[in-house]
CSV table of C-alpha atoms in Angstrom, one decimal:
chain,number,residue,atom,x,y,z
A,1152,UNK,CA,1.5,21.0,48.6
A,1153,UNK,CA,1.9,21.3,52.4
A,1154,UNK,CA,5.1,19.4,51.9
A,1155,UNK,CA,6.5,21.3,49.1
A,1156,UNK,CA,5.7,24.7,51.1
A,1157,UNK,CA,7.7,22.9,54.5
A,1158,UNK,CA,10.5,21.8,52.3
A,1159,UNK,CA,10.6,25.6,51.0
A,1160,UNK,CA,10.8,26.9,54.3
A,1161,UNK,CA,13.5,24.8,55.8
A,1162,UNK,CA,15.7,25.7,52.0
A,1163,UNK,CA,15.2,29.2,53.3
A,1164,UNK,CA,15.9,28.6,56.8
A,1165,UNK,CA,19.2,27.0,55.5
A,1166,UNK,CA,20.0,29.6,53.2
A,1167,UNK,CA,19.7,32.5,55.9
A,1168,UNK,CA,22.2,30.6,58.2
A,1169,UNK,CA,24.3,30.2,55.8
A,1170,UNK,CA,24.6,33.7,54.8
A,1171,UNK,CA,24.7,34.7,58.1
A,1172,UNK,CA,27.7,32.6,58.9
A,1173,UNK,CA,29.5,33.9,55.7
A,1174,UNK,CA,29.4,37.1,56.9
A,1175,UNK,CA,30.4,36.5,60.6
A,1176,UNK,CA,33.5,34.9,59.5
A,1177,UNK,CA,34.5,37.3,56.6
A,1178,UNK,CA,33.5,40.5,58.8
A,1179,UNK,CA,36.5,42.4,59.1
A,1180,UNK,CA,39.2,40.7,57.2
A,1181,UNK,CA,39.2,43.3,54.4
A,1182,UNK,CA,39.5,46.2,56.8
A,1183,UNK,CA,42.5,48.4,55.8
A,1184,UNK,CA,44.8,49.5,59.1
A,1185,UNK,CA,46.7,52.9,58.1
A,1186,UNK,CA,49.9,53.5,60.0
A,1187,UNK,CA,51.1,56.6,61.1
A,1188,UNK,CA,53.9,58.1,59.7
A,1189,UNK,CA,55.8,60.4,62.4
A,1190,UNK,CA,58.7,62.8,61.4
A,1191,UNK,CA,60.8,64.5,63.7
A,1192,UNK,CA,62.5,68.2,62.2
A,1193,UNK,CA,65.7,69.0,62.9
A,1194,UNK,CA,68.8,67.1,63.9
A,1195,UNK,CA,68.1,64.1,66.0
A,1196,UNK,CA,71.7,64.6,68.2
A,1197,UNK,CA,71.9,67.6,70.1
A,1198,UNK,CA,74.3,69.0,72.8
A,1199,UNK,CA,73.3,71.6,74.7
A,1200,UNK,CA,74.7,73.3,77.5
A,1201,UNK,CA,74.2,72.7,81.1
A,1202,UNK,CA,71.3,74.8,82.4
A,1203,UNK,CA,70.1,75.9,79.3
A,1204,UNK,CA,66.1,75.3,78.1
A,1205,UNK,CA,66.0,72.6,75.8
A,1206,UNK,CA,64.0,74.0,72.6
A,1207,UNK,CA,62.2,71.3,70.8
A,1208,UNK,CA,63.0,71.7,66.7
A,1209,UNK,CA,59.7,70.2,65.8
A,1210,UNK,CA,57.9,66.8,64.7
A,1211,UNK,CA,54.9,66.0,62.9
A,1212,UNK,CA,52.7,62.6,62.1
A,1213,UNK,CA,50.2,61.8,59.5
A,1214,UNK,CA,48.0,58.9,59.3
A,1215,UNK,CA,45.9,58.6,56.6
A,1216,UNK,CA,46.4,61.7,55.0
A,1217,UNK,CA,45.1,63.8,58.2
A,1218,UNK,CA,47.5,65.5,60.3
A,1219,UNK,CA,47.7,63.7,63.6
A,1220,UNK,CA,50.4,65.5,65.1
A,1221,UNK,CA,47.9,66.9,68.2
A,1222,UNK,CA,48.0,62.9,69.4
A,1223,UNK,CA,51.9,62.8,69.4
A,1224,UNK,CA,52.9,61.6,73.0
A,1225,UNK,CA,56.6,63.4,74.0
A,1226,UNK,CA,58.8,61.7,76.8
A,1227,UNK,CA,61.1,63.8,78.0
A,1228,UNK,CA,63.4,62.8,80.2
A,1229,UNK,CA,66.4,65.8,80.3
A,1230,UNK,CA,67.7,67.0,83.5
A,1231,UNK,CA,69.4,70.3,81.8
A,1232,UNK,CA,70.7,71.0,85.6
A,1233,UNK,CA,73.1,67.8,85.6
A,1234,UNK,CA,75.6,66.8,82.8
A,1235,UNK,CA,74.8,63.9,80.8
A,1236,UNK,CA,73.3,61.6,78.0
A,1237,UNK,CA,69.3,62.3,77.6
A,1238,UNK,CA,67.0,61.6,75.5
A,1239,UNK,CA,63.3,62.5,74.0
A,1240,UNK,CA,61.1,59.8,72.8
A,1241,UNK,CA,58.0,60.4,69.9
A,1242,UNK,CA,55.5,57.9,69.6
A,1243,UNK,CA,52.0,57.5,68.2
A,1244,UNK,CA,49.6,55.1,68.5
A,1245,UNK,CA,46.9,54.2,66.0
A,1246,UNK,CA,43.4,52.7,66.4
A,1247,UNK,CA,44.4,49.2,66.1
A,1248,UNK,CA,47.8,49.5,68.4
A,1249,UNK,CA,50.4,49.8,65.5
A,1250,UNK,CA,52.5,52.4,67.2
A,1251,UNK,CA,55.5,54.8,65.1
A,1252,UNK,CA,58.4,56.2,67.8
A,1253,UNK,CA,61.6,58.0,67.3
A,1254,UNK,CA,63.8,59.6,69.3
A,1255,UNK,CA,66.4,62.4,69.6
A,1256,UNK,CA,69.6,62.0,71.4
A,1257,UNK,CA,70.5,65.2,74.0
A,1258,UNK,CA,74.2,65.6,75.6
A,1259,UNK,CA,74.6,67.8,78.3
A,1260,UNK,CA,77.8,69.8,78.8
A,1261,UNK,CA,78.8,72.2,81.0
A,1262,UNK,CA,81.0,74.9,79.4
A,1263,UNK,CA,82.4,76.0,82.6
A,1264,UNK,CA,84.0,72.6,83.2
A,1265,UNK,CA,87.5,72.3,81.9
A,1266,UNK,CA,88.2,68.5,81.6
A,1267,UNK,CA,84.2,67.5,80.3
A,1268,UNK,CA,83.2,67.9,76.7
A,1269,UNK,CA,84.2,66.2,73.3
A,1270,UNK,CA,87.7,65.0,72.8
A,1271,UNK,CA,89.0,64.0,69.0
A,1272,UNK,CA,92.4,61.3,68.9
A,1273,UNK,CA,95.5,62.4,67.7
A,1274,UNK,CA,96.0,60.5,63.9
A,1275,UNK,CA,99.5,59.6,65.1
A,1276,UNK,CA,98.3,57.7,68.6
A,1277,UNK,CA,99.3,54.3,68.4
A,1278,UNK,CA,98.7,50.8,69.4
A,1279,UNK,CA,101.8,48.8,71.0
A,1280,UNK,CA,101.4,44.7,70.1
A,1281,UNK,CA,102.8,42.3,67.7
A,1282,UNK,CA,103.4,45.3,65.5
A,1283,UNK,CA,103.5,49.3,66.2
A,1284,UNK,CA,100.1,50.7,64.4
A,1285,UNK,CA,99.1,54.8,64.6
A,1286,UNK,CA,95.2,55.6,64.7
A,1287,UNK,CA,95.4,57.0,61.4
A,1288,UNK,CA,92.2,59.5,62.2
A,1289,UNK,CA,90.6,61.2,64.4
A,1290,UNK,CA,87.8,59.1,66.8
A,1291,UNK,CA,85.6,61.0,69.0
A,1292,UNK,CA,85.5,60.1,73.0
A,1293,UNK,CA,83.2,62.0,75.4
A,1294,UNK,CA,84.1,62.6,78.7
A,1295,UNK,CA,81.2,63.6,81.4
A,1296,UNK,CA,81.4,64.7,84.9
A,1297,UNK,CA,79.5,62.7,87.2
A,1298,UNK,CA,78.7,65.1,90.2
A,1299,UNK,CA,81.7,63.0,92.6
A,1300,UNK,CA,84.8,64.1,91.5
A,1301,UNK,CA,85.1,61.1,88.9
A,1302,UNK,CA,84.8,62.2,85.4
A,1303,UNK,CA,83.0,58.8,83.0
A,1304,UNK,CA,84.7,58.5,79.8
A,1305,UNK,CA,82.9,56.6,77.0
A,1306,UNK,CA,86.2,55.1,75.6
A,1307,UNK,CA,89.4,55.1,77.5
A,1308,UNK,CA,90.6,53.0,74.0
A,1309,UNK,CA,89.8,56.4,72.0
A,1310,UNK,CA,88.1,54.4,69.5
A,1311,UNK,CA,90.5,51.9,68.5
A,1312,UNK,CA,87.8,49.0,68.0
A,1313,UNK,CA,84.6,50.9,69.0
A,1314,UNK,CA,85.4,52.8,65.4
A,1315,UNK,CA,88.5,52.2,64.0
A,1316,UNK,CA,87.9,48.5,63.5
A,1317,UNK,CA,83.6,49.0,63.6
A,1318,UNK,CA,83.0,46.8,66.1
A,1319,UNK,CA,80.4,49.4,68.0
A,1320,UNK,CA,80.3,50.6,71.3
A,1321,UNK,CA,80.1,47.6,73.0
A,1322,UNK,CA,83.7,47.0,72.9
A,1323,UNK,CA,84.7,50.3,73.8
A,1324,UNK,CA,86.5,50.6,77.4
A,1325,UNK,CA,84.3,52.7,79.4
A,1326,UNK,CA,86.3,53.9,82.5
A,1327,UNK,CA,86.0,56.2,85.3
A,1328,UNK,CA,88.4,58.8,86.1
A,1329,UNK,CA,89.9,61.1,88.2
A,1330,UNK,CA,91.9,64.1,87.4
A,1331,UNK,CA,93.7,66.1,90.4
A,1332,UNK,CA,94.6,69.8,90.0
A,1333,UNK,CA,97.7,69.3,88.7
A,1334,UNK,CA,96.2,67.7,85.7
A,1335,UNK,CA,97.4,63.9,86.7
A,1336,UNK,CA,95.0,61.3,85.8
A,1337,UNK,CA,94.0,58.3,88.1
A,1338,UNK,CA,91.8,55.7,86.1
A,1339,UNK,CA,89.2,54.5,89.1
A,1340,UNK,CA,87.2,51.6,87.2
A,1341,UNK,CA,86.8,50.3,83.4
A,1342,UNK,CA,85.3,47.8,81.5
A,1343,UNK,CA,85.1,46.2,77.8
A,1344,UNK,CA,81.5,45.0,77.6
A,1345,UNK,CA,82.3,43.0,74.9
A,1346,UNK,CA,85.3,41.1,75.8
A,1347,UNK,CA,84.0,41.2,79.7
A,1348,UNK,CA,87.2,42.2,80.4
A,1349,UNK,CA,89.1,45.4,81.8
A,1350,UNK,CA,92.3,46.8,81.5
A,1351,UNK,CA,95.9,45.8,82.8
A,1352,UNK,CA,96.5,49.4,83.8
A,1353,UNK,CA,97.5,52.9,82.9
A,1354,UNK,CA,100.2,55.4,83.2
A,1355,UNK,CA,101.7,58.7,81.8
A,1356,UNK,CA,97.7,59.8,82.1
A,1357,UNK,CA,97.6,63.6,82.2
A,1358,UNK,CA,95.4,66.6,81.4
A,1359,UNK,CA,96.6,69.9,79.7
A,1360,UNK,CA,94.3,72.7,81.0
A,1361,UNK,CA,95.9,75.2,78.5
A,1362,UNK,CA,95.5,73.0,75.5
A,1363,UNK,CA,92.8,71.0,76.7
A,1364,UNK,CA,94.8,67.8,75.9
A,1365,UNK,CA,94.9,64.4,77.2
A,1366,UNK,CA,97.6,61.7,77.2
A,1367,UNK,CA,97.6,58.6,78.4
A,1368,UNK,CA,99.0,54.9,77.9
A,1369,UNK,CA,96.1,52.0,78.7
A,1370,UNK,CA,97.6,48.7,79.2
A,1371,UNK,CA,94.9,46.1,78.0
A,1372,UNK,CA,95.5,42.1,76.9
A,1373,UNK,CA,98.9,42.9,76.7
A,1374,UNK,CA,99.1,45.5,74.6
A,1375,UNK,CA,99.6,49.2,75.2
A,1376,UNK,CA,97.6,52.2,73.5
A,1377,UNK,CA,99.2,55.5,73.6
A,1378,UNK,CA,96.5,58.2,73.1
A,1379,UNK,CA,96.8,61.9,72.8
A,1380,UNK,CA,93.6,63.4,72.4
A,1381,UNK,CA,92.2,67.3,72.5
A,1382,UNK,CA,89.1,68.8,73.7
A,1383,UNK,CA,86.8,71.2,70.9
């Protein structure tokens, strides 16, 4: 009997660390992780003009069917005092480190500036190579004053491959300018990210304060693009 009752003891011995290692290695792997859902309100590209008060349109997150919006973290990184490209980051972060971010873009303009703002191609620019093509629509190309008497211009190709042939901004010429009281233009520095390449040169570059119209011809791998463009 004293056999049966030691045999008894080590089963149950065996049993209970078997159970116990079950549930050590089990513990945890049907846990459900909820992810929070963050929306941001209004439009997510804004310009504003220079010293004005940026006004946020709003955001919200959920997670789990509880409003979480308190736990939101906002990075705001606009300088409303200097022109430029800005932005505002959203994120939330849950329990388990699954984060959700978005972000709004902010431009900064100043409306007392002249040459800085928005410019939109004229449809009948063209491109000089093999064969004579126009545009054929209107591309947009910011122009920004950098605080030094150079103005930065996001595309001194108004668009030709950045969005007329959708290769993205990458291959769009950014350039540096300068632009003397008479309206002449003197390009300062460019570059096609790209193609890591720049361009051969430019002439016939002016600015129209009346019409708030630009014309220039870019020189680039031998081929000549002949922009007119005007500020809105």
């Amino acid at each position: 009997m004293k056999k049966n009752y030691l045999y008894l003891a080590m089963f149950a011995l065996v049993a209970m660390f078997a159970t116990s290692c079950q549930e050590v290695t089990t513990e945890g792997l049907t846990r459900i992780t909820y992810y929070p859902q963050l929306t941001l309100e209004g439009e997510t590209y804004i310009v504003m003009d220079k010293g004005s008060e940026f006004v946020e349109p709003g955001y919200s997150a959920i997670l789990n069917g509880e409003d979480v919006t308190k736990d939101v973290k906002v990075d705001n990184s606009i300088d409303s005092s200097t022109s430029g490209i800005y932005s505002v980051t959203y994120s939330i972060v849950n329990a388990d480190g699954f984060a959700s971010t978005a972000s709004r873009t902010i431009v900064v303009l100043d409306p007392a500036d002249a040459v800085e703002g928005f410019y939109y191609t004229d449809p009948t620019s063209y491109r000089i190579a093999a064969a004579t093509g126009e545009y054929g629509a209107e591309f947009e190309v910011l122009i920004l004053n950098n605080g030094d008497g150079t103005y930065s211009v996001d595309d001194m190709l108004a668009g030709w491959y950045a969005q007329r042939a959708g290769y993205g901004m990458d291959y769009a010429m950014q350039g540096i300018i300068t632009v003397a009281e008479d309206g002449t233009i003197t390009l300062v520095d460019n570059f096609v990210p790209g193609w890591g390449d720049q361009a051969d040169g430019m002439t016939d570059a002016t600015f129209d304060a009346a019409t708030k119209t630009i014309n220039w011809n870019v020189g680039y791998a031998g081929m000549n693009f002949v922009v007119t463009m005007s500020k809105r």
